[in-house]
Short mmCIF file of C-alpha atoms (C1' of nucleotides) in Angstrom, two decimals:
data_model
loop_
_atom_site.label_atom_id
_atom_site.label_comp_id
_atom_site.label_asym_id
_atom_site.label_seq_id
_atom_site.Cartn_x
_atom_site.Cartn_y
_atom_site.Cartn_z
CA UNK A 1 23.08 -26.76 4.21
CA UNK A 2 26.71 -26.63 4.16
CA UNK A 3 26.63 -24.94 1.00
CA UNK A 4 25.09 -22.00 2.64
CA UNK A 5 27.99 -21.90 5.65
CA UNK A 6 30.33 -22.35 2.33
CA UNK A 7 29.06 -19.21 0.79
CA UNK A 8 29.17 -17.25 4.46
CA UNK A 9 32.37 -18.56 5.40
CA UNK A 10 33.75 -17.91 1.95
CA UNK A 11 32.74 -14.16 2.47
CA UNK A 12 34.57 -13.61 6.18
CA UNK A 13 30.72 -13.79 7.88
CA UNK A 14 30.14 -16.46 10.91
CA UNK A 15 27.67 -18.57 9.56
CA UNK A 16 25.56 -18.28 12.80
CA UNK A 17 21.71 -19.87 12.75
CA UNK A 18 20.65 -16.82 12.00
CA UNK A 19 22.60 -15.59 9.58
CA UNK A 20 22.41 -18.88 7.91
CA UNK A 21 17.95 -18.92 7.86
CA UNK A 22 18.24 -15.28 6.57
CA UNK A 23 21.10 -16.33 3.21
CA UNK A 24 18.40 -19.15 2.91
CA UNK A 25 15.74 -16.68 2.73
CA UNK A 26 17.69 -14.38 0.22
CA UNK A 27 18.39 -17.07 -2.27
CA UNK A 28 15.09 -18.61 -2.31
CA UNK A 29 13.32 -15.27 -2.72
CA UNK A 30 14.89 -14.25 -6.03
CA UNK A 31 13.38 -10.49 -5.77
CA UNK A 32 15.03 -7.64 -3.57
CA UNK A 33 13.80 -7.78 -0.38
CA UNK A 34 12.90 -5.10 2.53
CA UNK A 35 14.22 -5.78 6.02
CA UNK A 36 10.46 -5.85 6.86
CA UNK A 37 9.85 -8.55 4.46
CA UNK A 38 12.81 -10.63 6.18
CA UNK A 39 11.22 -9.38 9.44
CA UNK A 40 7.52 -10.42 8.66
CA UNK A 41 9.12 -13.64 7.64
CA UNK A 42 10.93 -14.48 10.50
CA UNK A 43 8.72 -13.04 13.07
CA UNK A 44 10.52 -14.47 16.27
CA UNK A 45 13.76 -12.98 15.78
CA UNK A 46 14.48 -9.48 16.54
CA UNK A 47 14.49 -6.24 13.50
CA UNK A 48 17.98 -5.00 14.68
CA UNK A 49 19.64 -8.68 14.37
CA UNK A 50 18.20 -8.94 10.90
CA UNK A 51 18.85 -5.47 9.90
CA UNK A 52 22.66 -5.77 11.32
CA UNK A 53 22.85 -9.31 9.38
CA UNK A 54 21.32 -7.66 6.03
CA UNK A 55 24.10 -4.69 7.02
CA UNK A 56 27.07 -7.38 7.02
CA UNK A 57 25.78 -9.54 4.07
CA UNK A 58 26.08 -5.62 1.99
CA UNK A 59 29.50 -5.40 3.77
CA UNK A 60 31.12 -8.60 2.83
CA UNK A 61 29.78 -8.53 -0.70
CA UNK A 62 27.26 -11.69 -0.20
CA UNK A 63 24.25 -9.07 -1.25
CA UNK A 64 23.39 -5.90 -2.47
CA UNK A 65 21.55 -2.75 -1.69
CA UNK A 66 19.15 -1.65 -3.78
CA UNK A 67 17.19 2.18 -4.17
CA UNK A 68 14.11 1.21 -6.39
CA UNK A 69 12.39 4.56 -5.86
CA UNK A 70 9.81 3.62 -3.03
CA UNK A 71 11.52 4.99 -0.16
CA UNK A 72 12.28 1.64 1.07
CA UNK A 73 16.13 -0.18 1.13
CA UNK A 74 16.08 -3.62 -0.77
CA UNK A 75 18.57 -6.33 -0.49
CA UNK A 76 19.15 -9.03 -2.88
CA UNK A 77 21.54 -11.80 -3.81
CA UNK A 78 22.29 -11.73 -7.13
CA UNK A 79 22.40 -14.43 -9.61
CA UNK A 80 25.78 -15.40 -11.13
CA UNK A 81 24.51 -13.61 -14.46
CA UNK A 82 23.57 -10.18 -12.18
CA UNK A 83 26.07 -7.56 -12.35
CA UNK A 84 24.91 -5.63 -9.34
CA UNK A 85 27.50 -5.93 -7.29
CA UNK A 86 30.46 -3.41 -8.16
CA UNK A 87 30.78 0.39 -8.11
CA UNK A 88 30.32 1.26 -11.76
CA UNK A 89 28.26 -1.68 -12.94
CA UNK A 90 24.82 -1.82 -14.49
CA UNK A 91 22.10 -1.40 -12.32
CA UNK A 92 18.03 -2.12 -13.97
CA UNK A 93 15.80 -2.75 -11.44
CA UNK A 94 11.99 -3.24 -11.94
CA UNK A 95 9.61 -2.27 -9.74
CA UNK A 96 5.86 -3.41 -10.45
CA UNK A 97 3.32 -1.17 -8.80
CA UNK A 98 0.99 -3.94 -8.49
CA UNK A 99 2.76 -6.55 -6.41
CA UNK A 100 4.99 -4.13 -5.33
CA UNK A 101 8.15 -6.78 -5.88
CA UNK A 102 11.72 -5.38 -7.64
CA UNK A 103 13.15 -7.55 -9.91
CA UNK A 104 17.02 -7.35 -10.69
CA UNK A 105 16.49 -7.82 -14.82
CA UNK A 106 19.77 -8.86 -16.33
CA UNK A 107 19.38 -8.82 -19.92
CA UNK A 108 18.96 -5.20 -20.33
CA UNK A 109 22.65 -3.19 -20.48
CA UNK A 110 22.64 0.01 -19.64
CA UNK A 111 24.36 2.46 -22.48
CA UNK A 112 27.22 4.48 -21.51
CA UNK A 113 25.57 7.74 -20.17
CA UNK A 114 27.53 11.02 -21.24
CA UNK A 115 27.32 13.73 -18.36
CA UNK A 116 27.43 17.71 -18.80
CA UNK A 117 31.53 18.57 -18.16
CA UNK A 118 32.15 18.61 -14.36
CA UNK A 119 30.14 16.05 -13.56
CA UNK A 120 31.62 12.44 -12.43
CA UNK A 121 29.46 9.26 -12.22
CA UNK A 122 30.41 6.73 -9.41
CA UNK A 123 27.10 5.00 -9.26
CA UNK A 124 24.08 4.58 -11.90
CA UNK A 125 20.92 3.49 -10.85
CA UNK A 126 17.99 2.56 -13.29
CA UNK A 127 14.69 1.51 -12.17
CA UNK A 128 11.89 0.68 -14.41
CA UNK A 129 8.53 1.14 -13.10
CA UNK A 130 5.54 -1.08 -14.31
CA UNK A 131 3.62 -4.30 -14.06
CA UNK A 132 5.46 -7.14 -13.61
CA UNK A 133 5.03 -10.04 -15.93
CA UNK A 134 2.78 -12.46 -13.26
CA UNK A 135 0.94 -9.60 -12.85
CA UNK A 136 0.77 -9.20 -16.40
CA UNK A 137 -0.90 -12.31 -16.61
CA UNK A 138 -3.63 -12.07 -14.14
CA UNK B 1 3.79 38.16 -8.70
CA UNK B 2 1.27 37.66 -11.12
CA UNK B 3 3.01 35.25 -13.36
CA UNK B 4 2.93 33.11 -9.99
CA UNK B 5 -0.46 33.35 -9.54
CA UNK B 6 -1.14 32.64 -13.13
CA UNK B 7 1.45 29.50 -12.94
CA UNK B 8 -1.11 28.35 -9.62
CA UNK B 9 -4.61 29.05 -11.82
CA UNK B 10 -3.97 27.87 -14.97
CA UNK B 11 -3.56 24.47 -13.17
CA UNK B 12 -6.72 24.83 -11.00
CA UNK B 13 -4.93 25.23 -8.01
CA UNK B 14 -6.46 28.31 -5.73
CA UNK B 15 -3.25 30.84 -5.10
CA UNK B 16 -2.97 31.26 -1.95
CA UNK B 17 -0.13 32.64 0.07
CA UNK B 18 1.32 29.92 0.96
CA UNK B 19 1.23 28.22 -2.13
CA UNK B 20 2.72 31.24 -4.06
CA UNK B 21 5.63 31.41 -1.50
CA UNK B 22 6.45 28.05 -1.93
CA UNK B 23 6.06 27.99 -5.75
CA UNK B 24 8.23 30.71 -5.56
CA UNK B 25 10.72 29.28 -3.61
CA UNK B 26 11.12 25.82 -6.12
CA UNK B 27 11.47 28.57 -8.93
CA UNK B 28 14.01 30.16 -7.63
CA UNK B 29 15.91 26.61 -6.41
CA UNK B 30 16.64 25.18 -9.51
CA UNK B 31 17.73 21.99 -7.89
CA UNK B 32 15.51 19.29 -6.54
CA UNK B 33 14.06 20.30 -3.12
CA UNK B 34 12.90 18.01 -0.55
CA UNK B 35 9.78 18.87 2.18
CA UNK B 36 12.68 19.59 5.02
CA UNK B 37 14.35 22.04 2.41
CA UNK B 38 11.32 23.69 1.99
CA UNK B 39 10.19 23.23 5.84
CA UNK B 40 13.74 24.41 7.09
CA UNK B 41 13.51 27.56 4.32
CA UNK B 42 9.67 28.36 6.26
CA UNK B 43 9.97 27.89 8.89
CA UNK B 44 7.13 30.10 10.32
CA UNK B 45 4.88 27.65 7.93
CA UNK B 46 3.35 24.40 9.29
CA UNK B 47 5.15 20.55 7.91
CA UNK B 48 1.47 19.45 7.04
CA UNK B 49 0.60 22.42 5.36
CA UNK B 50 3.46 22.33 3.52
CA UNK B 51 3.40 18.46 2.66
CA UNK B 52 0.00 19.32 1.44
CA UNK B 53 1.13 22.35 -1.01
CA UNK B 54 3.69 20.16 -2.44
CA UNK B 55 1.51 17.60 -2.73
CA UNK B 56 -1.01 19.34 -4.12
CA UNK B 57 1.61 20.65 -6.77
CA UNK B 58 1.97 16.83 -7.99
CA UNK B 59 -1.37 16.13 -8.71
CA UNK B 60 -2.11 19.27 -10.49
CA UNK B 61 1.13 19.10 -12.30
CA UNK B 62 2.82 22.00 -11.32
CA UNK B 63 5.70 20.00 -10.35
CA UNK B 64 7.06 16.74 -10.15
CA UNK B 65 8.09 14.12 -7.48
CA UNK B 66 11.78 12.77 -7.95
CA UNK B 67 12.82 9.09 -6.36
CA UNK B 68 16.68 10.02 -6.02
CA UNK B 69 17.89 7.27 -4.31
CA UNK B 70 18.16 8.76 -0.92
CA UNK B 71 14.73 7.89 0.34
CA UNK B 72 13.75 11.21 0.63
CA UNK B 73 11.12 12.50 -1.67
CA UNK B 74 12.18 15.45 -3.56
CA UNK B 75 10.03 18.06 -6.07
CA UNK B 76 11.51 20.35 -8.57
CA UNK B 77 9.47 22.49 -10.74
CA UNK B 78 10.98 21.61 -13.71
CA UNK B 79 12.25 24.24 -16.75
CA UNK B 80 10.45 23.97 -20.14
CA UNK B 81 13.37 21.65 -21.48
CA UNK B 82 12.85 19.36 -18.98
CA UNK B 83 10.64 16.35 -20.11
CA UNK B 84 10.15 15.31 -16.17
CA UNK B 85 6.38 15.36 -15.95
CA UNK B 86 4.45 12.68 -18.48
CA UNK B 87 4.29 9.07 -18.36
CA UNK B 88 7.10 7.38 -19.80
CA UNK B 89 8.93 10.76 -20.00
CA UNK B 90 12.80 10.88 -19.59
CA UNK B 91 13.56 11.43 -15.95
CA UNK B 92 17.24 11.46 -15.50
CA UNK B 93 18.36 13.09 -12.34
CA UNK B 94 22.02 13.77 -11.07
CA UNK B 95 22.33 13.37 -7.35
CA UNK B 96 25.61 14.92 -6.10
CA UNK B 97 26.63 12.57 -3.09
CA UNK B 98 29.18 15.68 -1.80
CA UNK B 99 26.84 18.89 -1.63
CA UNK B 100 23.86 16.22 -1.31
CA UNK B 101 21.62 18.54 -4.24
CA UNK B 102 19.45 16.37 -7.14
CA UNK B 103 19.79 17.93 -10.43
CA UNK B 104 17.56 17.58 -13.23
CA UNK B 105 19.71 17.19 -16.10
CA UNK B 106 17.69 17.62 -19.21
CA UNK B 107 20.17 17.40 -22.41
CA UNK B 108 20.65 13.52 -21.75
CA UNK B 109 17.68 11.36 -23.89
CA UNK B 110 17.07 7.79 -22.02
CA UNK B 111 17.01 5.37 -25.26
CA UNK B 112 13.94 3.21 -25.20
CA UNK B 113 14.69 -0.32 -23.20
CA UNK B 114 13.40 -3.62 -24.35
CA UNK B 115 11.88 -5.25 -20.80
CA UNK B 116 11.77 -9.08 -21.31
CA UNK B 117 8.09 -10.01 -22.27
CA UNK B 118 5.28 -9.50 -20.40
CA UNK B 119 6.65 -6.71 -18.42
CA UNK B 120 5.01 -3.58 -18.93
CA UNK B 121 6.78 -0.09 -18.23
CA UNK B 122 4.79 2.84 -17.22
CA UNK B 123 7.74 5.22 -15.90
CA UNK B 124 11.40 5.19 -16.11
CA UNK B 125 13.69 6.44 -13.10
CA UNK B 126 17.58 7.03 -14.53
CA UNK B 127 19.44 8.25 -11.17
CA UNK B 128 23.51 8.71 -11.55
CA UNK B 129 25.25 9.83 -8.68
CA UNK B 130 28.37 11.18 -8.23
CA UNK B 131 30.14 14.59 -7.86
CA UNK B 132 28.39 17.31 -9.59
CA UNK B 133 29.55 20.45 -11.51
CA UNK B 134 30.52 22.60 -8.60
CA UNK B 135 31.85 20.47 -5.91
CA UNK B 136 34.14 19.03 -8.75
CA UNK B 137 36.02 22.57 -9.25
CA UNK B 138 36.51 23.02 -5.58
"C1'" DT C 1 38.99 -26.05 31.83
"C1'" DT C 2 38.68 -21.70 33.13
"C1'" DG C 3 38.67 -17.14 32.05
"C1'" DA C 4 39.32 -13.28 28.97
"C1'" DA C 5 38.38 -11.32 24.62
"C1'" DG C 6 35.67 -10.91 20.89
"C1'" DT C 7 31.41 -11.37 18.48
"C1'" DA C 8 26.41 -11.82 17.97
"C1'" DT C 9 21.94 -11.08 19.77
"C1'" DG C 10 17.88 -8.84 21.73
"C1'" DC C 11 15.68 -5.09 24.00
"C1'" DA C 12 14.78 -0.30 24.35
"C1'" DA C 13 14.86 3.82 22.54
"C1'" DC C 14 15.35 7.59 19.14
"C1'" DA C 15 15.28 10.27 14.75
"C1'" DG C 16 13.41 11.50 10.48
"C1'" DA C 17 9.97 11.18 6.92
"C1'" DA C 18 5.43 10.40 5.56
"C1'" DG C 19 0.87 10.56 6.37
"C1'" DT C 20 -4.07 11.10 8.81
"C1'" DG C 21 -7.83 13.23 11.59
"C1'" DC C 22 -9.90 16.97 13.30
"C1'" DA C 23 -10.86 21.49 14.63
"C1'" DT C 24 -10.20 26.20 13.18
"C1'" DT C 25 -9.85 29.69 9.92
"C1'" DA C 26 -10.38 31.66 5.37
"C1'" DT C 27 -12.66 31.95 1.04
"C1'" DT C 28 -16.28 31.46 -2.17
"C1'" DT C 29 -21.06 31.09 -3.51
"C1'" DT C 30 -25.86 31.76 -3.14
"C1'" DA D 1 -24.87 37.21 6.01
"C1'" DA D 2 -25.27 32.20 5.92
"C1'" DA D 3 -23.95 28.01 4.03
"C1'" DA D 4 -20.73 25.41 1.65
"C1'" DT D 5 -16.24 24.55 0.39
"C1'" DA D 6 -11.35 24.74 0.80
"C1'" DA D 7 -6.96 25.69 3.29
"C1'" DT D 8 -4.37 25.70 7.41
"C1'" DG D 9 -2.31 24.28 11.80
"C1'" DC D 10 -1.90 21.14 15.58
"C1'" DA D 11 -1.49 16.64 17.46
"C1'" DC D 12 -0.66 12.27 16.71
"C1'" DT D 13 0.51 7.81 14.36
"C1'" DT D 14 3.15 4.74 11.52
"C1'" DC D 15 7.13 3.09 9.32
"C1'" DT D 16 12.05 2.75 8.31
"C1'" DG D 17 16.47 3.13 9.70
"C1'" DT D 18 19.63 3.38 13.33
"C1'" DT D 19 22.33 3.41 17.85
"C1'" DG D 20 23.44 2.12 22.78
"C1'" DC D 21 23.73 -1.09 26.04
"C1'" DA D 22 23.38 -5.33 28.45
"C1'" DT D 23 23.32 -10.23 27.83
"C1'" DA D 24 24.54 -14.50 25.70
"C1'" DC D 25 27.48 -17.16 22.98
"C1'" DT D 26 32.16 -18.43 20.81
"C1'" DT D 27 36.87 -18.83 20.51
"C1'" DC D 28 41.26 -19.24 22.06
"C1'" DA D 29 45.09 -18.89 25.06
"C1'" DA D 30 46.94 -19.67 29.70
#
DNA sequence: TTGAAGTATGCAACAGAAGTGCATTATTTT
DNA sequence: AAAATAATGCACTTCTGTTGCATACTTCAA
């Protein structure tokens, strides 16, 4: 418990209840998440007060946004090992079609990606589509 | 004219006049073009109808459907060079965050990536943004 | 300790994209 | 020409993301 408050307080965010159920949430569900997932999850509290917490958890750097290709914004904590969090860093995300979960996979480095002149990279974004390993296994 | 009709029957897809407008319109647009583009470019033409004629385009495989990140679906008809359409293809797609365009940029080869076991890849998604070519001379 | 300022929350509402159902129109086939 | 099939256009729904505003809760200074 007061390692969560640690982690928001650490970060400039008021570790309200709410705030505090939702970093909870995050870290035990290691895949991105949607804010209907958190929503569906929570289903008393309200879709703007999760969306504006998962908004200030991107701000002050206690998550991440993620674009895995289905239209729909994910958020995750990363792991210590996960280098999602900074501007030019590697980004491989999987996204299994069967489960519909994104992984953040940490192993896999992305190569240094030569552009056509002209062109400047500020962000890279790599998403794997597939079946998932539990899914493999069914 | 004809070559567009030929384009439309060769993949079983009945050329109407709609269809060969629109197919026109992608050829001419060599950048990534989203239903609104096309809606905003028709505007006589009905959403639905058009939805449908770009849809249709998928499945026959007349063009392609890009995940750039933005959350809004784009299609581009790709050039021969361009290895968008097939399975675990290369797909590696520029989006300029200035002028807002998705470029399909077709000399860069995706090297094969080793998934941790059990995870099974079916398509690859390689999105860098940035600034493109042209807004970076302005 | 009260009151003001600042922040968080919840409700309502909206915008944009995607998608479905159905009736109408066009095209093809017999 | 009639029947069958396919395409189109309209209306409507759903879902995600987002903003505005009023209310509640904190914090901190007088």
């Amino acid at each position: 418990m007061q390692d969560f408050e640690k982690i928001l307080e650490n970060n400039n965010v008021k570790p309200t209840a709410m705030r505090l159920l939702v970093l909870q949430f995050l870290l035990n569900k290691k895949v991105a998440t949607s804010l209907t997932d958190v929503e569906n999850y929570f289903d008393k509290s309200d879709r703007t007060t999760l969306y504006r917490t998962l908004k200030t958890f991107v701000e002050k750097g206690i998550s991440h946004k993620i674009d895995d290709g289905t239209g729909i914004t994910k958020y995750a904590l990363c792991e210590e090992n996960c280098h999602c969090e900074i501007d030019n860093d590697l980004h491989l995300h999987f996204h299994c079609t069967n489960c519909n979960e994104t992984i953040c996979i940490t192993d896999y480095k992305i190569p240094r990606i030569t552009l056509p002149t002209g062109y400047i990279a500020e962000n890279i974004n790599l998403v794997v589509k597939g079946i998932c390993d539990k899914c493999n296994k069914k």
